[in-house]
PDB file of C-alpha atoms in Angstrom:
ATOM      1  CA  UNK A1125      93.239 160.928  77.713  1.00 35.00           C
ATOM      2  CA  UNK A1126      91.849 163.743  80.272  1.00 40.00           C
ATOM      3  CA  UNK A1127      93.554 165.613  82.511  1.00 42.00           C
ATOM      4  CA  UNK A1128      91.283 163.873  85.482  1.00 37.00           C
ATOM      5  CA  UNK A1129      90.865 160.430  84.173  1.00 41.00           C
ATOM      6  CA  UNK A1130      94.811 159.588  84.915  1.00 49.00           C
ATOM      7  CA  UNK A1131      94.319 158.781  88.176  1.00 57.00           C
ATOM      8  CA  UNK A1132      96.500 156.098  88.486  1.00 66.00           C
ATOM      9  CA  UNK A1133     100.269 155.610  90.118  1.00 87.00           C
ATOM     10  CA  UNK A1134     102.377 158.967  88.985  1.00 93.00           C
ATOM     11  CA  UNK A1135     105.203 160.480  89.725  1.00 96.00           C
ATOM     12  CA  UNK A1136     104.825 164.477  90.379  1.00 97.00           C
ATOM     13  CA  UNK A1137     107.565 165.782  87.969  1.00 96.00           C
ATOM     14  CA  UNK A1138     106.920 169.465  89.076  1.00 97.00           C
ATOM     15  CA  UNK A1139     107.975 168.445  92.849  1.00 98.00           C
ATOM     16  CA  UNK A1140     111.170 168.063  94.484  1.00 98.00           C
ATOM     17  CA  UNK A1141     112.498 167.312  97.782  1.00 98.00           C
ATOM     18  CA  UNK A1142     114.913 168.456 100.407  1.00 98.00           C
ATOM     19  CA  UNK A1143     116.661 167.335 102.853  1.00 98.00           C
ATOM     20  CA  UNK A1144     117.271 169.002 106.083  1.00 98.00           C
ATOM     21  CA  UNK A1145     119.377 167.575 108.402  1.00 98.00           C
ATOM     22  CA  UNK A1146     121.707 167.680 111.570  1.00 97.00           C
ATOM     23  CA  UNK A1147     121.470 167.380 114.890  1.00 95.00           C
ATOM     24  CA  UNK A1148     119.127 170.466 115.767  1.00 97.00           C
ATOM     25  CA  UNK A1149     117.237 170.093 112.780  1.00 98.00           C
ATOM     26  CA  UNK A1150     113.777 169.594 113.788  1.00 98.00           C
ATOM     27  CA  UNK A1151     114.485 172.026 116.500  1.00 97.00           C
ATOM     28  CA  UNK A1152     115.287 174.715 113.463  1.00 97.00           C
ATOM     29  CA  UNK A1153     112.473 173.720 111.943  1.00 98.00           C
ATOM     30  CA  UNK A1154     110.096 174.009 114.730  1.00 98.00           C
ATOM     31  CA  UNK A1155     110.867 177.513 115.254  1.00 97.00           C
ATOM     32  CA  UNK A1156     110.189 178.540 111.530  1.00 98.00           C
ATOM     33  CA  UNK A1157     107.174 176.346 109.569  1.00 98.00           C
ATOM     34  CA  UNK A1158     103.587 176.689 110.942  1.00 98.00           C
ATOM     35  CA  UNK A1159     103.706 172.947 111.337  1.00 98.00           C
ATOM     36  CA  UNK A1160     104.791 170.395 114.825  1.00 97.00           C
ATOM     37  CA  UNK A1161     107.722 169.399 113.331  1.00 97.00           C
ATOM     38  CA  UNK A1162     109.061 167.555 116.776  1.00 96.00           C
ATOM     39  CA  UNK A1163     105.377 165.048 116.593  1.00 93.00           C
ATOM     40  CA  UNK A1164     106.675 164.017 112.652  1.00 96.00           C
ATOM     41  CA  UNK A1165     106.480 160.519 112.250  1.00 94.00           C
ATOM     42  CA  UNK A1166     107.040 158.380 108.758  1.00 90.00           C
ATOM     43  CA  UNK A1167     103.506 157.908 108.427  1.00 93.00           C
ATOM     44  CA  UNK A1168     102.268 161.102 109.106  1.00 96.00           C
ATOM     45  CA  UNK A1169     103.460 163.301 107.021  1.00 98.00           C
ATOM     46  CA  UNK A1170     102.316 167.182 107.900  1.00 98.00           C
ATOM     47  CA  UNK A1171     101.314 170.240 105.209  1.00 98.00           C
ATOM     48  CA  UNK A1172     102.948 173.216 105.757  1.00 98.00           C
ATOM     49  CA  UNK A1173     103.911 176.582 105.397  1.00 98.00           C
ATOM     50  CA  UNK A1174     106.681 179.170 105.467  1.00 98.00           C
ATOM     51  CA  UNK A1175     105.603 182.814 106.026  1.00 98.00           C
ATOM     52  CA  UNK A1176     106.357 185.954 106.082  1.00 98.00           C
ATOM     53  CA  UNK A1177     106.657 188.149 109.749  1.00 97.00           C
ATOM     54  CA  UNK A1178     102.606 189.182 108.629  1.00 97.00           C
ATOM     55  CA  UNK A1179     101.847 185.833 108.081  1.00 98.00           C
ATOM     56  CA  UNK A1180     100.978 185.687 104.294  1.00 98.00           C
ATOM     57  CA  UNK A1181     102.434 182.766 102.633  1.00 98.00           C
ATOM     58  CA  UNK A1182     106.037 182.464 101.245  1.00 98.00           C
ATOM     59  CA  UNK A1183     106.306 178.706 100.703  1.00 98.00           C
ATOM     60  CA  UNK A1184     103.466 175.464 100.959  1.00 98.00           C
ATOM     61  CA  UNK A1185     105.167 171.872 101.611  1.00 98.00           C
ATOM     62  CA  UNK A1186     104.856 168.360 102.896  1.00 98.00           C
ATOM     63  CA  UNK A1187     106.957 167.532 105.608  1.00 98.00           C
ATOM     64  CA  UNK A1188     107.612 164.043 105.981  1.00 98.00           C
ATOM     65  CA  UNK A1189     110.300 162.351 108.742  1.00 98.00           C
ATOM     66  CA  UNK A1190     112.985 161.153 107.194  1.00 97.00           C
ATOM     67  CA  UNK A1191     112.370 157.022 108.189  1.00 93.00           C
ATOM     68  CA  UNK A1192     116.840 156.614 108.552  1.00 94.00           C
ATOM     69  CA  UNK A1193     117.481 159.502 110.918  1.00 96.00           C
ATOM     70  CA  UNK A1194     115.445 160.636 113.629  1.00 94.00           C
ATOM     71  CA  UNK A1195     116.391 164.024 113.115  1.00 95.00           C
ATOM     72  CA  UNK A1196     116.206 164.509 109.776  1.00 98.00           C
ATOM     73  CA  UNK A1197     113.193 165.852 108.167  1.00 98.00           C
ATOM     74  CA  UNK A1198     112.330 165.932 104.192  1.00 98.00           C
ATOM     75  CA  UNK A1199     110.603 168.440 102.403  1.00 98.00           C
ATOM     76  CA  UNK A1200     108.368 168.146  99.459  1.00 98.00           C
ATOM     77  CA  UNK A1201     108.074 171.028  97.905  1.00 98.00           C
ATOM     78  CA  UNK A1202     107.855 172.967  94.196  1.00 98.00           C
ATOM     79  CA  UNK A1203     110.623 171.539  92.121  1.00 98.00           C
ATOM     80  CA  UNK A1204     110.702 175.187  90.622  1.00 98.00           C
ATOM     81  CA  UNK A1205     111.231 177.058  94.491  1.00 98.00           C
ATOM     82  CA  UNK A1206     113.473 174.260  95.936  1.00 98.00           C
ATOM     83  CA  UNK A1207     116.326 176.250  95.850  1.00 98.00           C
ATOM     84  CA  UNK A1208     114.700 179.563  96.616  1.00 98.00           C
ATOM     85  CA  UNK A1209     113.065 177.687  99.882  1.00 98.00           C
ATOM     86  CA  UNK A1210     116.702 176.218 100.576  1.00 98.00           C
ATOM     87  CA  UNK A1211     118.426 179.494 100.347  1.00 98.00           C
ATOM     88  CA  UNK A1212     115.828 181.108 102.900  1.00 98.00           C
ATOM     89  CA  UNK A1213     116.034 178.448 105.100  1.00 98.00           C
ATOM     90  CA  UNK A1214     119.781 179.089 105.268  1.00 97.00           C
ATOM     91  CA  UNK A1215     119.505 182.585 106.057  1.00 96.00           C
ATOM     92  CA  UNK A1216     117.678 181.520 109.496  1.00 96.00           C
ATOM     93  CA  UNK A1217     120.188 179.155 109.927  1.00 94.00           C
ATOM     94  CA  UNK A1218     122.778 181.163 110.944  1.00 91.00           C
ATOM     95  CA  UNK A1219     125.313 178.572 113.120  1.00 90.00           C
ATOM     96  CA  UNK A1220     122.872 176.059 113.508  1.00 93.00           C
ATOM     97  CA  UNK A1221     124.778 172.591 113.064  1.00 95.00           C
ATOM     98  CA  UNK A1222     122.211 171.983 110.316  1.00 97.00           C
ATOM     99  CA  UNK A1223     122.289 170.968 106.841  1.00 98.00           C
ATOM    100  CA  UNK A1224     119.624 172.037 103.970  1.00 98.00           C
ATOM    101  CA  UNK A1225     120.392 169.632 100.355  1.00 98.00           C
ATOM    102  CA  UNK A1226     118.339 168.470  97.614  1.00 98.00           C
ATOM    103  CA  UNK A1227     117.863 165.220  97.617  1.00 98.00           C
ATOM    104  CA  UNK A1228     117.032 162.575  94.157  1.00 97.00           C
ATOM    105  CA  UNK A1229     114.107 161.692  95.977  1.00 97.00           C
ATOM    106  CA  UNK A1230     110.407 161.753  93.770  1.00 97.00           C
ATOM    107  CA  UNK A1231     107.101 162.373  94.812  1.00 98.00           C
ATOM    108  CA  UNK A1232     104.657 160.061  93.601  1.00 97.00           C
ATOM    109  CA  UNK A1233     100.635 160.148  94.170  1.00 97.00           C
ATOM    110  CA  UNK A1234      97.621 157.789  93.606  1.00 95.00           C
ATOM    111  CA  UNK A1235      93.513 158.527  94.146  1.00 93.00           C
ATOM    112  CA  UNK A1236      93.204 155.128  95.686  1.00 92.00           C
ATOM    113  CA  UNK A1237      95.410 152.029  96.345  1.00 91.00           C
ATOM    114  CA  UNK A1238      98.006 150.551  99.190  1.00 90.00           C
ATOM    115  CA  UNK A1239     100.855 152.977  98.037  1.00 92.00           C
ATOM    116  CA  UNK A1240     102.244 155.691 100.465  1.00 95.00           C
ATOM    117  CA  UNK A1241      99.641 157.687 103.238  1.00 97.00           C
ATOM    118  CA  UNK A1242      96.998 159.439 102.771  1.00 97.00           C
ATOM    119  CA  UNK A1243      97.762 163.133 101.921  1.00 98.00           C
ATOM    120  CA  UNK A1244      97.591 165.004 105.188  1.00 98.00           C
ATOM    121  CA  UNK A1245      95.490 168.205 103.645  1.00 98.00           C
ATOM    122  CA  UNK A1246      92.547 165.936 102.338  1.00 97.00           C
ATOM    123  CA  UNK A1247      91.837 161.928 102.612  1.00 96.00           C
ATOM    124  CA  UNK A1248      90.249 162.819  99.106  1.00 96.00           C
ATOM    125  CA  UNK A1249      93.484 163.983  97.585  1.00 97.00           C
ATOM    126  CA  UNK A1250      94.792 160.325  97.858  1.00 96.00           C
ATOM    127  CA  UNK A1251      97.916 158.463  98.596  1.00 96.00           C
ATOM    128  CA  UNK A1252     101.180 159.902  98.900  1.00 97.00           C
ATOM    129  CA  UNK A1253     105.034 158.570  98.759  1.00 97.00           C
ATOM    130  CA  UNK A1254     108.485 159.212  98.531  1.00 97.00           C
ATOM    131  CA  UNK A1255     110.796 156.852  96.212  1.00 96.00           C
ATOM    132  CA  UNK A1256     112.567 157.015  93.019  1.00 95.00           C
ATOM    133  CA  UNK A1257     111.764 157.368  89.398  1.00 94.00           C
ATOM    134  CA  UNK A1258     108.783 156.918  88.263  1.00 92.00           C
ATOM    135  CA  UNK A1259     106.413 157.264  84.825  1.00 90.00           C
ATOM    136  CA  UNK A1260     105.201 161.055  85.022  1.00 91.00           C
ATOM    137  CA  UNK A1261     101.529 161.680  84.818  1.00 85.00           C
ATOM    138  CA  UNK A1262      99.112 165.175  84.768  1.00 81.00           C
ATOM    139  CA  UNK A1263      95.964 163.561  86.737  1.00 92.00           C
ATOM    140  CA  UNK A1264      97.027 165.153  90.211  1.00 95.00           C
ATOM    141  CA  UNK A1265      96.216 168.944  89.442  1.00 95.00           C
ATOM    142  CA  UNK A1266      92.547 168.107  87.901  1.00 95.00           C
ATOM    143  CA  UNK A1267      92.034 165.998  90.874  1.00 96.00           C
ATOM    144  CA  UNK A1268      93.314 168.751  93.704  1.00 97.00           C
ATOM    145  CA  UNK A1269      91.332 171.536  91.877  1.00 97.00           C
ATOM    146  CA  UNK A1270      88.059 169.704  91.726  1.00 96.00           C
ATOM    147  CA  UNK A1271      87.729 169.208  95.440  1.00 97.00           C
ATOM    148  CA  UNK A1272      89.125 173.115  95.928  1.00 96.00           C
ATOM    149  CA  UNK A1273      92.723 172.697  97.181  1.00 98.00           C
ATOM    150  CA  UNK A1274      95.369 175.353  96.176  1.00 98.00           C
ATOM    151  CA  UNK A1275      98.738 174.835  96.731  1.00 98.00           C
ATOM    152  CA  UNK A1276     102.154 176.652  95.587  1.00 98.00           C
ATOM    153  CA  UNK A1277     103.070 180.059  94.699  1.00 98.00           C
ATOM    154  CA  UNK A1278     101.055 180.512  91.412  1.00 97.00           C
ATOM    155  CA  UNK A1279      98.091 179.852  93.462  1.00 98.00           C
ATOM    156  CA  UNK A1280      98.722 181.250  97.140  1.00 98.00           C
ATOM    157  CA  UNK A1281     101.049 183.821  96.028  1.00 97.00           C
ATOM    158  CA  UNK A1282     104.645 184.599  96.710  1.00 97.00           C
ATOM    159  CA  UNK A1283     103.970 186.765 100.587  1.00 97.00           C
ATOM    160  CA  UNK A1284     100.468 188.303  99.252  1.00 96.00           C
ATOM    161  CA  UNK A1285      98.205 186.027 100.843  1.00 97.00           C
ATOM    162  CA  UNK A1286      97.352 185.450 104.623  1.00 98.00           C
ATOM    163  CA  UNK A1287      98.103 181.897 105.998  1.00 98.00           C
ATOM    164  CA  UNK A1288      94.622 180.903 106.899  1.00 97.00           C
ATOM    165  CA  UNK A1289      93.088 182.398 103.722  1.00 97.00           C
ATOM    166  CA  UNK A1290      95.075 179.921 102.430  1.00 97.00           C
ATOM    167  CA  UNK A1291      92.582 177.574 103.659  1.00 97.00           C
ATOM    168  CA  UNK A1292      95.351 176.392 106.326  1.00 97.00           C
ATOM    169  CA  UNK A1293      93.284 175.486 109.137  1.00 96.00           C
ATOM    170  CA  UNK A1294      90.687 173.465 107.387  1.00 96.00           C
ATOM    171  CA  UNK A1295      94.140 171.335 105.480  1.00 97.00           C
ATOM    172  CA  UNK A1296      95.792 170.554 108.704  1.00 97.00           C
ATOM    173  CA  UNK A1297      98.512 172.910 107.739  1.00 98.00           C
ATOM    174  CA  UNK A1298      98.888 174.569 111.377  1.00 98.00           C
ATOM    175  CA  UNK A1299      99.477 174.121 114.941  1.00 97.00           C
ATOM    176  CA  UNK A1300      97.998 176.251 117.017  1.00 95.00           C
ATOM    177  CA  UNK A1301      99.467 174.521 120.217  1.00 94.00           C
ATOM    178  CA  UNK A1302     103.339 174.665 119.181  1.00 91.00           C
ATOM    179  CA  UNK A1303     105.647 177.793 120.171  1.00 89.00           C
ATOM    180  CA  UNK A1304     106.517 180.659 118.089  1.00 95.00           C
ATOM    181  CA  UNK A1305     107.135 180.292 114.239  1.00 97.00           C
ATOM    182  CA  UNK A1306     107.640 183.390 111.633  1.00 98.00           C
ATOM    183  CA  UNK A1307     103.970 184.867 111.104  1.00 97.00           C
ATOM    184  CA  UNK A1308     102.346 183.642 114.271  1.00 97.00           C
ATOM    185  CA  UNK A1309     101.330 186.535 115.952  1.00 96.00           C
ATOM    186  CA  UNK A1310      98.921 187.182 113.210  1.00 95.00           C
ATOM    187  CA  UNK A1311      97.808 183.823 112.371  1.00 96.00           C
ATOM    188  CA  UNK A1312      97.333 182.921 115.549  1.00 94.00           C
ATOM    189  CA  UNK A1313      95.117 186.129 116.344  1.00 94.00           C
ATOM    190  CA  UNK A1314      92.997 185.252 113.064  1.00 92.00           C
ATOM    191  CA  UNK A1315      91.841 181.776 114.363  1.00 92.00           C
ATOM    192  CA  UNK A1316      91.402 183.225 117.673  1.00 89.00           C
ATOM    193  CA  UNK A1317      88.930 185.722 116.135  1.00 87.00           C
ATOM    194  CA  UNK A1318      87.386 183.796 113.880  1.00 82.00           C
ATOM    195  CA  UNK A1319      87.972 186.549 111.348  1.00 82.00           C
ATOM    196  CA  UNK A1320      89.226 185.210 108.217  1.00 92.00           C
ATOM    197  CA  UNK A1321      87.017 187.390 105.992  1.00 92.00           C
ATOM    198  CA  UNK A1322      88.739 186.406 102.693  1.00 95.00           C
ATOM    199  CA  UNK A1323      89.707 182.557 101.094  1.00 95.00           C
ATOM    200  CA  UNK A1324      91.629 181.188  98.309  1.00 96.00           C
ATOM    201  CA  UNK A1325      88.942 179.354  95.689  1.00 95.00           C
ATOM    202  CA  UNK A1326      88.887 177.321  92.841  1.00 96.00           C
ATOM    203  CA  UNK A1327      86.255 178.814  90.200  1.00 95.00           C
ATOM    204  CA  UNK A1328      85.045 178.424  86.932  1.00 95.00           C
ATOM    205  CA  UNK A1329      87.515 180.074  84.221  1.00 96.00           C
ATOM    206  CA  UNK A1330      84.695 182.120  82.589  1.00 94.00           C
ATOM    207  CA  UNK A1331      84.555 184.278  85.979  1.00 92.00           C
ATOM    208  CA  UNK A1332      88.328 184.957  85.578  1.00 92.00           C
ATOM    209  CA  UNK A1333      89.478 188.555  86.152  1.00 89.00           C
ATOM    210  CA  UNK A1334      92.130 191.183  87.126  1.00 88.00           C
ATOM    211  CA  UNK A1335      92.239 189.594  90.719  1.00 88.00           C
ATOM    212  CA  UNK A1336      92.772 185.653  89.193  1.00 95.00           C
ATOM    213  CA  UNK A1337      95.844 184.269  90.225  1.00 94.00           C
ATOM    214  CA  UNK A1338      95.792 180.857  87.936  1.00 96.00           C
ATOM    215  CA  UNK A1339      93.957 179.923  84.879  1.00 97.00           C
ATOM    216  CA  UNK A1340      93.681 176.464  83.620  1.00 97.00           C
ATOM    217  CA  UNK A1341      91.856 176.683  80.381  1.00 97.00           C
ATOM    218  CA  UNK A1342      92.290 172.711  80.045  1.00 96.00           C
ATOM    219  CA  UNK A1343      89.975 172.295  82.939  1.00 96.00           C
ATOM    220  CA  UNK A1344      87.948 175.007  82.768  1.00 97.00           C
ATOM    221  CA  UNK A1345      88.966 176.254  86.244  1.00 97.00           C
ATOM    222  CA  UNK A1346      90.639 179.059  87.671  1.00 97.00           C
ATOM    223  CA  UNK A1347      92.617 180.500  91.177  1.00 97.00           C
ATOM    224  CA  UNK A1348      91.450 183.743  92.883  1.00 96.00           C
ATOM    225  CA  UNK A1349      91.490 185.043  96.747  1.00 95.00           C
ATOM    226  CA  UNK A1350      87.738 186.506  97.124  1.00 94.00           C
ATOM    227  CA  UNK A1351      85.525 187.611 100.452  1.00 93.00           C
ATOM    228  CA  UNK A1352      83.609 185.207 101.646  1.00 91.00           C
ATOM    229  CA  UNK A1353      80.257 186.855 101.114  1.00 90.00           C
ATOM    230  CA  UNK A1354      81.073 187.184  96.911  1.00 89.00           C
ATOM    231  CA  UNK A1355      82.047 183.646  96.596  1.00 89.00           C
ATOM    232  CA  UNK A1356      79.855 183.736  92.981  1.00 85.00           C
ATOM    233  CA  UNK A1357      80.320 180.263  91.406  1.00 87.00           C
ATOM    234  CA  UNK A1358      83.278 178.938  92.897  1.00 87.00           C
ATOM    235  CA  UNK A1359      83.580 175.460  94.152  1.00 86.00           C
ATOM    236  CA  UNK A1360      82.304 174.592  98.117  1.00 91.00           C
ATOM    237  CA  UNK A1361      83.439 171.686  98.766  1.00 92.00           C
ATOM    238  CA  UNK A1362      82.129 169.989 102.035  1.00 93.00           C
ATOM    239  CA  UNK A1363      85.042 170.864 104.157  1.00 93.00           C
ATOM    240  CA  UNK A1364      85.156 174.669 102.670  1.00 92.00           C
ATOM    241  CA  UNK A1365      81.106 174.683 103.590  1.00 92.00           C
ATOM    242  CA  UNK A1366      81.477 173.500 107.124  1.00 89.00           C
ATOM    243  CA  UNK A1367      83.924 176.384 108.060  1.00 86.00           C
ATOM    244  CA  UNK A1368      82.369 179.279 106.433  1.00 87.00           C
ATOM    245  CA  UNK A1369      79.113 177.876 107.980  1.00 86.00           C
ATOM    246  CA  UNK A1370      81.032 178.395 111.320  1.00 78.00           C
ATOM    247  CA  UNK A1371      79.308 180.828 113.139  1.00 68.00           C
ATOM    248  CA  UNK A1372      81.596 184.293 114.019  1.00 57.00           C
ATOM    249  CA  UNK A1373      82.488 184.750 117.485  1.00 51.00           C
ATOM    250  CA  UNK A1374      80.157 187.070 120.017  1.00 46.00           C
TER     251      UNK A1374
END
């Protein structure tokens, strides 16, 4: 079976989730990840980011609201950088009455059906939960390449690539009417500007070179941050189109 015809109920075996909890949790939170934590509700879960002081990307997540405390908030995130993200969210914690764990929680995902929410990034992606075990599957990453969406560090980089190149703004995975976070002077002066003069695309594998981040040779596809005007063959999808259609400001 292909990698894009499993499209069915899976469970994301390469994600994990944490827990972060107390009673100034959201509050930490807020202060940190590009996101409105304080506005998270169950059903609305909220894409993220953790950046560096230059606002290039450290860490991608989904932050959902924990539904059995108010305060709580639960991060889905790489299985293979939970405890990295965990042990920098502690260093900004400092005496904060807050507490960061890993949770048993799974991610699961489906392209269509009554499971979960929609994915906040892109109603495309599909449906989204949190729950236990489930049967593992490999249709998700064929599905989130083909309509252009990048996510975690092999993609966006470990504090190499800017926030919004990141595609950020067009994936819902900003606020720019929330207070300070880490990296949003810069960010913040990019969207103002409208000068985001480089993106993160998906592209065909046979244009892979020294500046490809990911290859997938089972899909044919392939990472890489490029200027706008050298896009070559890379995959526009609609929503990609519509902002690099945008015209710059005078």
């Amino acid at each position: 079976m292909s990698e894009t015809s499993m499209l069915g109920p899976t469970m994301l075996a390469d994600r994990a989730v944490l827990r972060v909890s107390g009673a100034e949790a959201r509050a930490f939170l807020q202060g940190l990840v590009t996101q409105d934590v304080l506005g998270l509700t169950p059903q609305a879960p909220r894409w993220g980011g953790l950046l560096t002081p230059q606002g290039k990307a450290l860490f991608d997540f989904i932050l959902w609201a924990d539904p059995d405390d108010p305060q709580a908030v639960l991060i889905d995130c790489e299985a293979a950088r939970a405890e990295a993200l965990a042990q920098r969210l502690r260093l900004y914690r400092l005496r904060r009455p807050v507490e960061i764990t890993l949770t048993e929680f799974k991610v699961h995902w489906a392209r269509t059906g009554a499971h979960g929410v929609a994915d906040p990034r892109l109603l495309g992606l599909g449906r989204r939960w949190l729950g236990g075990p489930g049967v593992p599957g490999s249709g998700w990453h064929g599905h989130r390449l083909s309509l252009g969406v990048t996510e975690g560090v092999a993609e966006l980089g470990d504090g190499e690539t800017l926030w919004l190149e990141c595609n950020a703004r067009e994936l819902n995975g900003v606020s720019f009417a929330k207070g300070c976070y880490v990296g949003q002077e810069n960010t913040a002066r990019m969207h103002h500007r409208a000068k985001v003069n480089r993106r993160l695309i998906v592209a065909p594998l046979a244009e892979a070179g020294e500046r490809t981040r990911a290859r997938y040779p089972e899909l044919g596809l392939m990472v890489e941050r490029r200027a706008v005007d050298a896009l070559g063959d890379a995959l526009v999808p609609d929503w990609l189109a519509a902002a690099l259609a945008e015209p710059a400001p005078a």
